[in-house]
Coordinates of C-alpha atoms and ligand atoms in Angstrom, one line a residue:
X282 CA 25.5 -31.0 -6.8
X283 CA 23.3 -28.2 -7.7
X284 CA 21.7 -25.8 -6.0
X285 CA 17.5 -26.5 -5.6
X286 CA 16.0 -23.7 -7.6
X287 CA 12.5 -23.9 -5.7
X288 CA 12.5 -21.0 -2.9
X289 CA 11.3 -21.9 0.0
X290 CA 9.0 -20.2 2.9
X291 CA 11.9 -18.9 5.0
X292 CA 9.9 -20.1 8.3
X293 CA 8.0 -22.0 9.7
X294 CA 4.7 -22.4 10.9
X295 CA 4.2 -22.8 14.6
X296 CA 1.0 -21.0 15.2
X297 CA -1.9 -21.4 12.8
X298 CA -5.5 -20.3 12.7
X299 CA -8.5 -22.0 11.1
X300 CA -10.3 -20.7 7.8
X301 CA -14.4 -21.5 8.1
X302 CA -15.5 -23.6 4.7
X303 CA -18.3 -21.7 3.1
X304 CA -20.4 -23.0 0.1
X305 CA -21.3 -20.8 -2.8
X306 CA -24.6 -20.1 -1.6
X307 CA -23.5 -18.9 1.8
X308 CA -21.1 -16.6 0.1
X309 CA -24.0 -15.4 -2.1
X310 CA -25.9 -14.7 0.9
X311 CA -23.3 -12.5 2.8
X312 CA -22.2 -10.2 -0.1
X313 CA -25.9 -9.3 -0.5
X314 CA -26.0 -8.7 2.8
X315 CA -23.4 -6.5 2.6
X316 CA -24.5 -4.3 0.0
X317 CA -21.7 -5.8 -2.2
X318 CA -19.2 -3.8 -0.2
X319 CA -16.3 -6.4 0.4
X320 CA -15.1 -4.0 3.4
X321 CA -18.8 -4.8 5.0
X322 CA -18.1 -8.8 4.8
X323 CA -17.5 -10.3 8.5
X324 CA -14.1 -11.8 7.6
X325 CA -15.1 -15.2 8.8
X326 CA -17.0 -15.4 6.2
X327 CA -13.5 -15.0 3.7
X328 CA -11.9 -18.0 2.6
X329 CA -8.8 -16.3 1.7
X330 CA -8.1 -12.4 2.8
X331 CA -6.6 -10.5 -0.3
X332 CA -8.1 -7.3 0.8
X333 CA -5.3 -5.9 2.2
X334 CA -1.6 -6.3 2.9
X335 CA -2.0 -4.0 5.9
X336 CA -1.5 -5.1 9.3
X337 CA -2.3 -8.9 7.8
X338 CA 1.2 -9.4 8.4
X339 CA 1.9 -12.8 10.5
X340 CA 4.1 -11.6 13.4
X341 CA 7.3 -14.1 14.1
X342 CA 7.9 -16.0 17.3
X343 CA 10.3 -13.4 17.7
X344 CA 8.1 -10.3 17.6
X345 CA 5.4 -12.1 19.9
X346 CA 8.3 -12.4 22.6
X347 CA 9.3 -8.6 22.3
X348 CA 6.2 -7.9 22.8
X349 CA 5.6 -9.7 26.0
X350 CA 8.6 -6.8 26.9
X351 CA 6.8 -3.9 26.5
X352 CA 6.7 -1.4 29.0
X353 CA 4.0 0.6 29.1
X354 CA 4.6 4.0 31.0
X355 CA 3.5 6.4 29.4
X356 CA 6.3 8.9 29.1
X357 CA 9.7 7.7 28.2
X358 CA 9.2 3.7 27.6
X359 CA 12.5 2.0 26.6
X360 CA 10.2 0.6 24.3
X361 CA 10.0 3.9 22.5
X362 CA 14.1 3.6 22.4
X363 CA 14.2 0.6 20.9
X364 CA 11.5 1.6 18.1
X365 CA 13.4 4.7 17.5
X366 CA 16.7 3.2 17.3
X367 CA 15.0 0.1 15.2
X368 CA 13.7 2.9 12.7
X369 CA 16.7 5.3 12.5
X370 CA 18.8 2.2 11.5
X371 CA 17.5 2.5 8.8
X372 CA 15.6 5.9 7.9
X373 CA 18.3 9.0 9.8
X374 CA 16.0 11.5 10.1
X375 CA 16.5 14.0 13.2
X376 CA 12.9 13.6 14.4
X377 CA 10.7 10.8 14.9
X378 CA 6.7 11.0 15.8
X379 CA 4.8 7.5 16.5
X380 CA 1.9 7.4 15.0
X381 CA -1.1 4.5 15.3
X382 CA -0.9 4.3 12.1
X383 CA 0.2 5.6 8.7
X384 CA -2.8 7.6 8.1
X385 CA -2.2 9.7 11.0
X386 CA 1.3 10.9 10.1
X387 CA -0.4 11.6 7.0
X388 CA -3.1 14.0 9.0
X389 CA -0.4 16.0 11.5
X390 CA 2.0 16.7 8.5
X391 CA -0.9 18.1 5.7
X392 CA -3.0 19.8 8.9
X393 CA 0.6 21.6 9.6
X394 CA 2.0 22.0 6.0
X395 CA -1.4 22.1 3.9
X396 CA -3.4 25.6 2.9
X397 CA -6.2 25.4 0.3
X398 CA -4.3 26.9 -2.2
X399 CA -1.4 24.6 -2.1
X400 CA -1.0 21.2 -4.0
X401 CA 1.1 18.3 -3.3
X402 CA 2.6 16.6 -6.3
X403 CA 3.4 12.7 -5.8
X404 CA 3.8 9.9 -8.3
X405 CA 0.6 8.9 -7.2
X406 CA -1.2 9.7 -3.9
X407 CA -2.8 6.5 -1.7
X408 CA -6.5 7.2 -0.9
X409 CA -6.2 8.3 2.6
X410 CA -3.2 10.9 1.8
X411 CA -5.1 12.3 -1.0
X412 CA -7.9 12.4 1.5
X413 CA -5.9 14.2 3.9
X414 CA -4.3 16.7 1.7
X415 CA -8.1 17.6 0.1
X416 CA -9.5 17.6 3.7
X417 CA -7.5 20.8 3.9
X418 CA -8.8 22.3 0.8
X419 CA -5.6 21.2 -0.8
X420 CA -4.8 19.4 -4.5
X421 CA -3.4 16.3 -4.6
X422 CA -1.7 15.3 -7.9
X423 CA -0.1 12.5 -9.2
X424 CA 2.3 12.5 -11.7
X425 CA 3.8 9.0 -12.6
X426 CA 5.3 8.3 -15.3
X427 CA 3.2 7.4 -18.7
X428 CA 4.4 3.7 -18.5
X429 CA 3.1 3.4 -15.2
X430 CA -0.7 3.6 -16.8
X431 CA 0.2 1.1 -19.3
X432 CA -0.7 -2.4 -17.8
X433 CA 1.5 -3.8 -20.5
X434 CA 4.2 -1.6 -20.1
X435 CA 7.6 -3.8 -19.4
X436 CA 8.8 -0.8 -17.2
X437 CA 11.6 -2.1 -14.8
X438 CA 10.7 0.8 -12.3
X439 CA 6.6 1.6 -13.2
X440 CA 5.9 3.6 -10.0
X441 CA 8.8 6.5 -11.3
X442 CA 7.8 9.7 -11.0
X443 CA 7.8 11.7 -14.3
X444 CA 10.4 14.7 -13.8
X445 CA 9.7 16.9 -16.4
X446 CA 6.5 16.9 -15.6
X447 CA 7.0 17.4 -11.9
X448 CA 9.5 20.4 -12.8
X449 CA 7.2 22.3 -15.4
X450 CA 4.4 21.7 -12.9
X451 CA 6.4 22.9 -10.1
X452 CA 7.4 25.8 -12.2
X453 CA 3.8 26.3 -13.2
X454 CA 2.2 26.4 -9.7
X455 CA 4.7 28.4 -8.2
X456 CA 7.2 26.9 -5.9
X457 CA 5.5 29.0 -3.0
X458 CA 2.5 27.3 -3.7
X459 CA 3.8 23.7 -3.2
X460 CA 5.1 23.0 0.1
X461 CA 6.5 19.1 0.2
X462 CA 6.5 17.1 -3.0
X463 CA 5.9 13.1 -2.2
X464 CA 7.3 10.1 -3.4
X465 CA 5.2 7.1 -2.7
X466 CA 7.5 3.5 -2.3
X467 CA 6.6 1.1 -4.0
X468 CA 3.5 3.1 -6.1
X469 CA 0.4 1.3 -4.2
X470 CA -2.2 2.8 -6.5
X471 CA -0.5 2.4 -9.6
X472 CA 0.1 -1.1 -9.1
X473 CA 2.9 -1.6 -6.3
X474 CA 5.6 -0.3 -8.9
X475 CA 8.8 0.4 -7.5
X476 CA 10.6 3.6 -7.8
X477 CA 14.3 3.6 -9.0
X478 CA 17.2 4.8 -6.8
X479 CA 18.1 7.0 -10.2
X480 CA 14.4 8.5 -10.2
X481 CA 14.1 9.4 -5.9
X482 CA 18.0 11.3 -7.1
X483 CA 16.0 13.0 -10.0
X484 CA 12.6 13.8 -7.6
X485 CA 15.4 15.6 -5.3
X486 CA 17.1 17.1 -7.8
X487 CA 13.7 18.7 -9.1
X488 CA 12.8 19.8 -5.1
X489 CA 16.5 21.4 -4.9
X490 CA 16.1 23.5 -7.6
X491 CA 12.6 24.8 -6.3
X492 CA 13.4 24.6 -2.7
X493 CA 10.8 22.2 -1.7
X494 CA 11.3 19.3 0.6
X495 CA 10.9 15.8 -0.3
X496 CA 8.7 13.1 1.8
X497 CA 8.5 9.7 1.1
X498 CA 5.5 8.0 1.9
X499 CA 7.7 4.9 2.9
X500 CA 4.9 1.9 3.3
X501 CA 7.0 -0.5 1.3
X502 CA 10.1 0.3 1.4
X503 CA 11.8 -2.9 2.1
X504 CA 10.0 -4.4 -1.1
X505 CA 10.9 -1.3 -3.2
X506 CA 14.8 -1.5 -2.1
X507 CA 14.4 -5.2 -3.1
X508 CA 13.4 -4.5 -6.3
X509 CA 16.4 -1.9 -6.7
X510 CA 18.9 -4.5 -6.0
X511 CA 17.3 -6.8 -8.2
X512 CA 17.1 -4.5 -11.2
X513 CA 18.7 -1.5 -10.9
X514 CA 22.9 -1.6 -12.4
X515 CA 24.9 -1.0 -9.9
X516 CA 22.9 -2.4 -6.7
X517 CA 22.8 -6.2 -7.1
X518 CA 26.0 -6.7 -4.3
X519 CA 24.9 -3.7 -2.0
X520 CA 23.1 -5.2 0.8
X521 CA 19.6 -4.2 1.3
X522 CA 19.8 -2.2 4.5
X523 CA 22.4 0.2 2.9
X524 CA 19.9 0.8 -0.3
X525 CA 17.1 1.4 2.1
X526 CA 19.6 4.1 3.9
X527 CA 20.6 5.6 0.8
X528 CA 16.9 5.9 -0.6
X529 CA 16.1 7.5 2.4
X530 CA 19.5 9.8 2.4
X531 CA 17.3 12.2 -0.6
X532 CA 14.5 13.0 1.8
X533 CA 13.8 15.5 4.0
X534 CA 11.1 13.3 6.2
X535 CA 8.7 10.3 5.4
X536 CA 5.2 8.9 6.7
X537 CA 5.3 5.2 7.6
X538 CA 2.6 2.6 8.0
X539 CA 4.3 -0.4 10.1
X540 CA 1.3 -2.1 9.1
X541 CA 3.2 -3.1 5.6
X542 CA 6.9 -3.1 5.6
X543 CA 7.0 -3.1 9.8
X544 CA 5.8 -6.3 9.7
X545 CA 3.0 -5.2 12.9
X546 CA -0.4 -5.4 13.0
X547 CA -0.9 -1.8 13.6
X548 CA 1.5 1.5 14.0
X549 CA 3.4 4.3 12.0
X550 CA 5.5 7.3 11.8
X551 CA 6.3 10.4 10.6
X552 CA 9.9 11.8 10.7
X553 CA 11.8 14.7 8.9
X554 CA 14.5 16.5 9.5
X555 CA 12.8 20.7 9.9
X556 CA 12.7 21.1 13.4
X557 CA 10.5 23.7 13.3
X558 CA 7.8 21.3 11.3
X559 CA 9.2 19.2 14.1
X560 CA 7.5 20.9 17.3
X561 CA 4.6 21.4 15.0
X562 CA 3.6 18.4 14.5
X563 CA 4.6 17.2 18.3
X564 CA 2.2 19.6 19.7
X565 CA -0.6 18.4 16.9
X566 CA 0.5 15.0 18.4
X567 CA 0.1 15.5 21.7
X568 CA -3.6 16.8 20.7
X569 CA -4.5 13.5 18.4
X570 CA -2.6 10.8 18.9
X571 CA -0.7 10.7 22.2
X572 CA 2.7 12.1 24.2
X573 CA 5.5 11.7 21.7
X574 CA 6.9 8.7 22.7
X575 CA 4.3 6.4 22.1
X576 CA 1.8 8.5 20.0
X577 CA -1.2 6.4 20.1
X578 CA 0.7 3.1 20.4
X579 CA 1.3 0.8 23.4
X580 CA 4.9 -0.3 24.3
X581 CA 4.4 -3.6 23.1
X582 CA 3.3 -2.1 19.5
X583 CA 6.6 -0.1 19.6
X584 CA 8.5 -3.6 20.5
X585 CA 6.9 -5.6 17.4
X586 CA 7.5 -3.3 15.0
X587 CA 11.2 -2.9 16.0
X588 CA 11.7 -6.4 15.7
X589 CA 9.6 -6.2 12.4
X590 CA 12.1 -3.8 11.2
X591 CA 15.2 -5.9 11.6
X592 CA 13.4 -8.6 9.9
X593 CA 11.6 -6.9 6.9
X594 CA 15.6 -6.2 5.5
X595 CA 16.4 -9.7 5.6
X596 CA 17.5 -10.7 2.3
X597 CA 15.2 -14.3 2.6
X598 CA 12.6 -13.0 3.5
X599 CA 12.3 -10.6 0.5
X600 CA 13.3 -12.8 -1.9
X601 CA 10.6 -15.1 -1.0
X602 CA 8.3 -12.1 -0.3
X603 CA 8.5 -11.0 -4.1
X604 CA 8.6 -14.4 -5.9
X605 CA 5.6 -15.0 -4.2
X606 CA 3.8 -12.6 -5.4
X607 CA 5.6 -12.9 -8.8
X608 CA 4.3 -16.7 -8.6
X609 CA 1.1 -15.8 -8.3
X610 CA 0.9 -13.3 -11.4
X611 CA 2.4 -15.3 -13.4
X612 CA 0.1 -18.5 -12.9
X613 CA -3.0 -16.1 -13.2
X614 CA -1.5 -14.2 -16.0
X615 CA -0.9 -17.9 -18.2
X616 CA -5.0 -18.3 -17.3
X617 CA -5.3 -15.5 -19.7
X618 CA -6.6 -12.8 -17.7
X619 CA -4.8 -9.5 -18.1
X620 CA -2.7 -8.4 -15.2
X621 CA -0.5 -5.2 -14.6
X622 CA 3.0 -6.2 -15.5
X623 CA 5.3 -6.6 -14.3
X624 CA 4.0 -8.1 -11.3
X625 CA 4.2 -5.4 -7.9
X626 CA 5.6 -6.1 -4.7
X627 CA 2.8 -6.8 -2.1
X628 CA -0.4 -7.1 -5.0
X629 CA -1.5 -8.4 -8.2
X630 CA -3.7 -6.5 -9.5
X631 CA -6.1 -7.5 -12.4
X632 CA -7.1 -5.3 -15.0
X633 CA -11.1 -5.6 -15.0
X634 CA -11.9 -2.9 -17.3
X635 CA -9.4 -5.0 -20.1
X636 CA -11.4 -8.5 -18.5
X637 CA -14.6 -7.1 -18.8
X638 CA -15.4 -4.7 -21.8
X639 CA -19.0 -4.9 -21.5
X640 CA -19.2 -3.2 -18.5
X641 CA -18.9 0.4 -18.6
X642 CA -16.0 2.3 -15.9
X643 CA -18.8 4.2 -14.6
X644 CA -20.9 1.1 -13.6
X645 CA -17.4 -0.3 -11.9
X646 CA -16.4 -3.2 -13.6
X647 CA -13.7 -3.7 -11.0
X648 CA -16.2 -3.9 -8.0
X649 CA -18.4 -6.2 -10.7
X650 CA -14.9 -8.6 -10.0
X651 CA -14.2 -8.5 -6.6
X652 CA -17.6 -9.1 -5.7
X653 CA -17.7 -12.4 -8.3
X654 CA -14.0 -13.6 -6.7
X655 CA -15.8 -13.2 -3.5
X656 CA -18.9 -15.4 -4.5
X657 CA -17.2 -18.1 -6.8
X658 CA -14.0 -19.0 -3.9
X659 CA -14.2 -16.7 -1.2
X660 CA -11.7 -14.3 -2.0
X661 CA -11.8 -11.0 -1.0
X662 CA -9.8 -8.4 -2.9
X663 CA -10.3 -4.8 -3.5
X664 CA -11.2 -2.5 -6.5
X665 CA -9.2 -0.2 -7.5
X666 CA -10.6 2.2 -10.0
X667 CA -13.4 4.0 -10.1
X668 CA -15.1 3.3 -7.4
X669 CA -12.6 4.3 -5.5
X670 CA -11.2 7.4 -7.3
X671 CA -14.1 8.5 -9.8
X672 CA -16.0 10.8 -7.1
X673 CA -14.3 14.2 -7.4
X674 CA -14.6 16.6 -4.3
X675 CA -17.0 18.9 -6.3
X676 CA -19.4 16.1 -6.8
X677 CA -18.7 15.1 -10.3
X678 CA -17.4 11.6 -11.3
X679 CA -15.6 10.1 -14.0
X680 CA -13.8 7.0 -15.0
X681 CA -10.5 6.3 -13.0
X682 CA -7.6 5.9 -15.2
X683 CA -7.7 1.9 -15.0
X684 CA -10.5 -0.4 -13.1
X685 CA -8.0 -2.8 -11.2
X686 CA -8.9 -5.3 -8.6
X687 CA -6.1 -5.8 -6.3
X688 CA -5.4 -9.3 -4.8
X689 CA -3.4 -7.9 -2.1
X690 CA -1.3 -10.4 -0.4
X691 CA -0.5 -10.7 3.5
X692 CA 3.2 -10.9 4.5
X693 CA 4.6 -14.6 5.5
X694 CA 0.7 -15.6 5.6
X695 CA -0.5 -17.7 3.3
X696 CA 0.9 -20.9 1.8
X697 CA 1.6 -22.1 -1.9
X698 CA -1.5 -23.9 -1.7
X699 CA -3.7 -21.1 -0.8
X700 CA -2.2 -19.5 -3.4
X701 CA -2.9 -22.0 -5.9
X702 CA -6.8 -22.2 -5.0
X703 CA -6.2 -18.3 -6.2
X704 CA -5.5 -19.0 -9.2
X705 CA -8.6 -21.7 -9.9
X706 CA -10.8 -19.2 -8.4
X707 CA -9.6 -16.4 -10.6
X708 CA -9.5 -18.7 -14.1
X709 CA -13.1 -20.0 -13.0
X710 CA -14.5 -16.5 -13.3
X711 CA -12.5 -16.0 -16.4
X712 CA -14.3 -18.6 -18.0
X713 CA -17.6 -17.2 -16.8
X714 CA -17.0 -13.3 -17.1
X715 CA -19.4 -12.7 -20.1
X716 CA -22.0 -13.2 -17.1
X717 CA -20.7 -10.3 -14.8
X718 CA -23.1 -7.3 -14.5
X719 CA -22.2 -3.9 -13.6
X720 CA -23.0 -2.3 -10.6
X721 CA -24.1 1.2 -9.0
X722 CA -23.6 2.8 -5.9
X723 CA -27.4 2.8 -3.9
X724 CA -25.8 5.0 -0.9
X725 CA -22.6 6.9 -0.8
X726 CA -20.5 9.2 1.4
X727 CA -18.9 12.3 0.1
X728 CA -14.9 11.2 0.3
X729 CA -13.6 7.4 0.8
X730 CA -16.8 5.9 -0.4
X731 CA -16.0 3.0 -1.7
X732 CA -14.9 2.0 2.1
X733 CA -18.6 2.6 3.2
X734 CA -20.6 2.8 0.2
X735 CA -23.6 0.5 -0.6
X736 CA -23.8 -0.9 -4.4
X737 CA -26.2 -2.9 -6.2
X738 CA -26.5 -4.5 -10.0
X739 CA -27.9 -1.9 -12.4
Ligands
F0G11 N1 0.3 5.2 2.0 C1 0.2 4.1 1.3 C2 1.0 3.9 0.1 C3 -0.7 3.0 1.7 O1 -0.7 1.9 1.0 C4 -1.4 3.2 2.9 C5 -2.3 2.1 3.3 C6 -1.3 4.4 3.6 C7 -0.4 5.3 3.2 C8 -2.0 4.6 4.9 O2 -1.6 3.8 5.9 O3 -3.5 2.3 6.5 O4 -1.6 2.7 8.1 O5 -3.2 4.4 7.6 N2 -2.7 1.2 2.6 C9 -3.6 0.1 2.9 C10 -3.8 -0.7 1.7 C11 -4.8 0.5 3.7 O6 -4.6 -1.6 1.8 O7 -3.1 -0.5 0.7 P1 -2.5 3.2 7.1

């Protein structure tokens, strides 16, 4: 006999929650009423949530027991205990600082280690941490390598930072000047691209020679240890827990959202090694968030997203967490629309400013698609491009390096089926795309503003 090829949903479903039918017209009428801002839709008015893969996660039976043992006091919960031990399983680093979410860790470490003439190299910064470094008058800069800008580019490991680049820049700069370099697992911006045990080696190679500590900004770092096994030489029989250790064994600390790869609806971390940073960022903590051990958490948080942990390594459940998403890029890829390949870890993410020549990056062809997805099925991703990176902190704007909409997809969420109706959806406005219009922003914040912003057609 041989073995069934099809993988299967490792679970199954014992709690489920209703999606409301809308009709085109109803949908036409929200997103209007929304300024065409797909963060400003009432999500009962979404068919199917693609916005995010943060905190979407469905919890397991499991997790929802834990956190029925939560104990809430405020200093000293066993709860903490188990979350610390949960998280040191798999990431050793001497000090741990819950957070209530990944942002957060992001703000204590760059309010401690950030000065405005510093910059913070990564192989591409998320949103909120370039946010956070430039709220302290400090550059962000990303430096992946050139294959991870090419949406065609085969690249087995697209979210790799480039290390002569980061070492000429380094030496450029002035190592005094740059105090932490970043490595972002898997490369959220740049397409949910893994980054290769060989390259993080490389990146701390690079920070040795200057002297400057490494953080990873860890969000997906079960999916990116996944895709090390699966394509790296040398990993395929190590189990996944160990590359996830050994990943982690190059850095010096990390920030954490639990809200992808902890499997919880809400929660992070920061947690390095310099004990001086250490009591820094404690006291900062203490101030913001909450006593260190719960930081802005309640016990039963801390419970899920140990339990999340144990279960975000588990070999089945990655292997059906990544053919998913690989199913789904490859059925909307075959539709003909152009995709970033290969396909990430948590996203697909469509290449609008390839799908949609006529509209010019600076009237935001990839909020021109989200907002059609939205209208022609209900689906609500998220732009990508420049709406979301063309505002400089000096006021100027110019085009993003690539207009992508991101279909984001929730962990152990949605079904085949649901996933199917994607891909109609997406080959529907395909067929209709020489119709799309551009758009403009009509109001706009000075940072973050495509989380707030208001747009219209031009
Ligand atoms: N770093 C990366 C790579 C992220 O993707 C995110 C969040 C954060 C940091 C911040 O974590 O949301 O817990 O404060 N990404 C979400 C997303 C919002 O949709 O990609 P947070």
């Amino acid at each position: 006999m041989s073995i069934p090829k099809t993988i299967i949903e490792p679970f199954r479903i014992k709690s489920v929650e209703p999606i409301r039918m809308t009709t085109r017209q109803e949908r036409e009428q929200c997103i209007r009423a929304a300024h065409y801002n797909l963060f400003t839709l009432h999500s009962d008015d979404v068919l199917i949530d693609l916005l995010t893969d943060s905190g979407t996660a469905s919890m397991s039976a499991r997790q929802w027991g834990a956190i029925m043992v939560g104990d809430e006091s405020y200093a000293g919960s066993p709860s903490f205990y188990r979350f610390k031990s949960a998280v040191e399983n798999l990431m050793p680093f001497k000090y741990l600082i819950p957070t209530h979410q990944g942002r957060a860790a992001e703000s204590i470490l760059f309010t401690m280690v950030a000065r405005p003439h510093h910059v913070i190299p990564n192989n591409t910064h998320f949103d909120t941490t370039r946010a956070n470094i430039e709220a302290q008058g400090s550059e962000a800069v990303d430096l992946v390598i050139a294959e991870g800008r090419d949406p065609d580019s085969g690249h087995p490991f697209k979210g790799n930072m480039d290390i002569d680049r980061l070492d000429a820049f380094i030496s450029e700069r002035g190592a005094e000047n740059v105090p932490l370099c970043m490595l972002t697992i898997t490369n959220n911006s740049g397409g949910g691209q893994p980054v290769s045990m060989e390259n993080i080696r490389q990146t701390r190679a690079v920070c040795d020679r200057h002297g400057i500590p490494l953080f990873i900004d860890a969000c997906r770092f079960a999916e990116n240890a996944w895709f090390i096994k699966q394509r790296e030489p040398g990993y395929r029989d190590k189990p996944v827990i160990e590359i996830v250790r050994e990943m982690f064994s190059h850095a010096d600390g990390c920030t954490m959202s639990a809200k992808k790869d902890g499997l919880a609806n809400i929660g992070g971390w920061l947690a390095m090694n310099n004990e001086g940073w250490a009591v820094q960022c404690r006291n900062r903590l203490i101030l913001t968030e909450g006593f260190s051990t719960y930081g802005g958490l309640s016990g039963r948080d801390l419970e899920a997203i140990a339990a999340g942990l144990e279960e975000v390594v588990q070999e089945d459940y990655l292997r059906y967490r990544i053919a998913s998403t690989e199913y789904v890029a490859r059925h909307i890829s075959e539709t003909g629309v152009p995709i970033m390949k290969p396909a990430g870890g948590h996203a697909v993410y469509i290449d609008a400013r390839r799908l949609l020549p006529h509209i010019p990056p600076l009237q935001y062809p990839g909020q021109s698609l989200a907002v059609e997805l939205y209208k022609e099925g209900g689906i609500r991703g998220c732009e990508i491009g420049t709406a979301m990176f063309g505002l400089h902190p000096d006021g100027t704007e110019s085009p993003a390096h690539m207009d992508l909409v991101r279909l984001a997809i929730p962990r152990r969420m949605y079904t085949q089926a649901h996933m199917d109706y994607v891909v109609e959806v997406v080959a529907s406005v395909y067929e209709n795309r020489e119709n799309l219009r551009g758009m403009k922003f009509i109001r706009q914040p000075k940072a973050l503003r495509h989380f707030t912003g208001r747009f219209d057609y031009v």
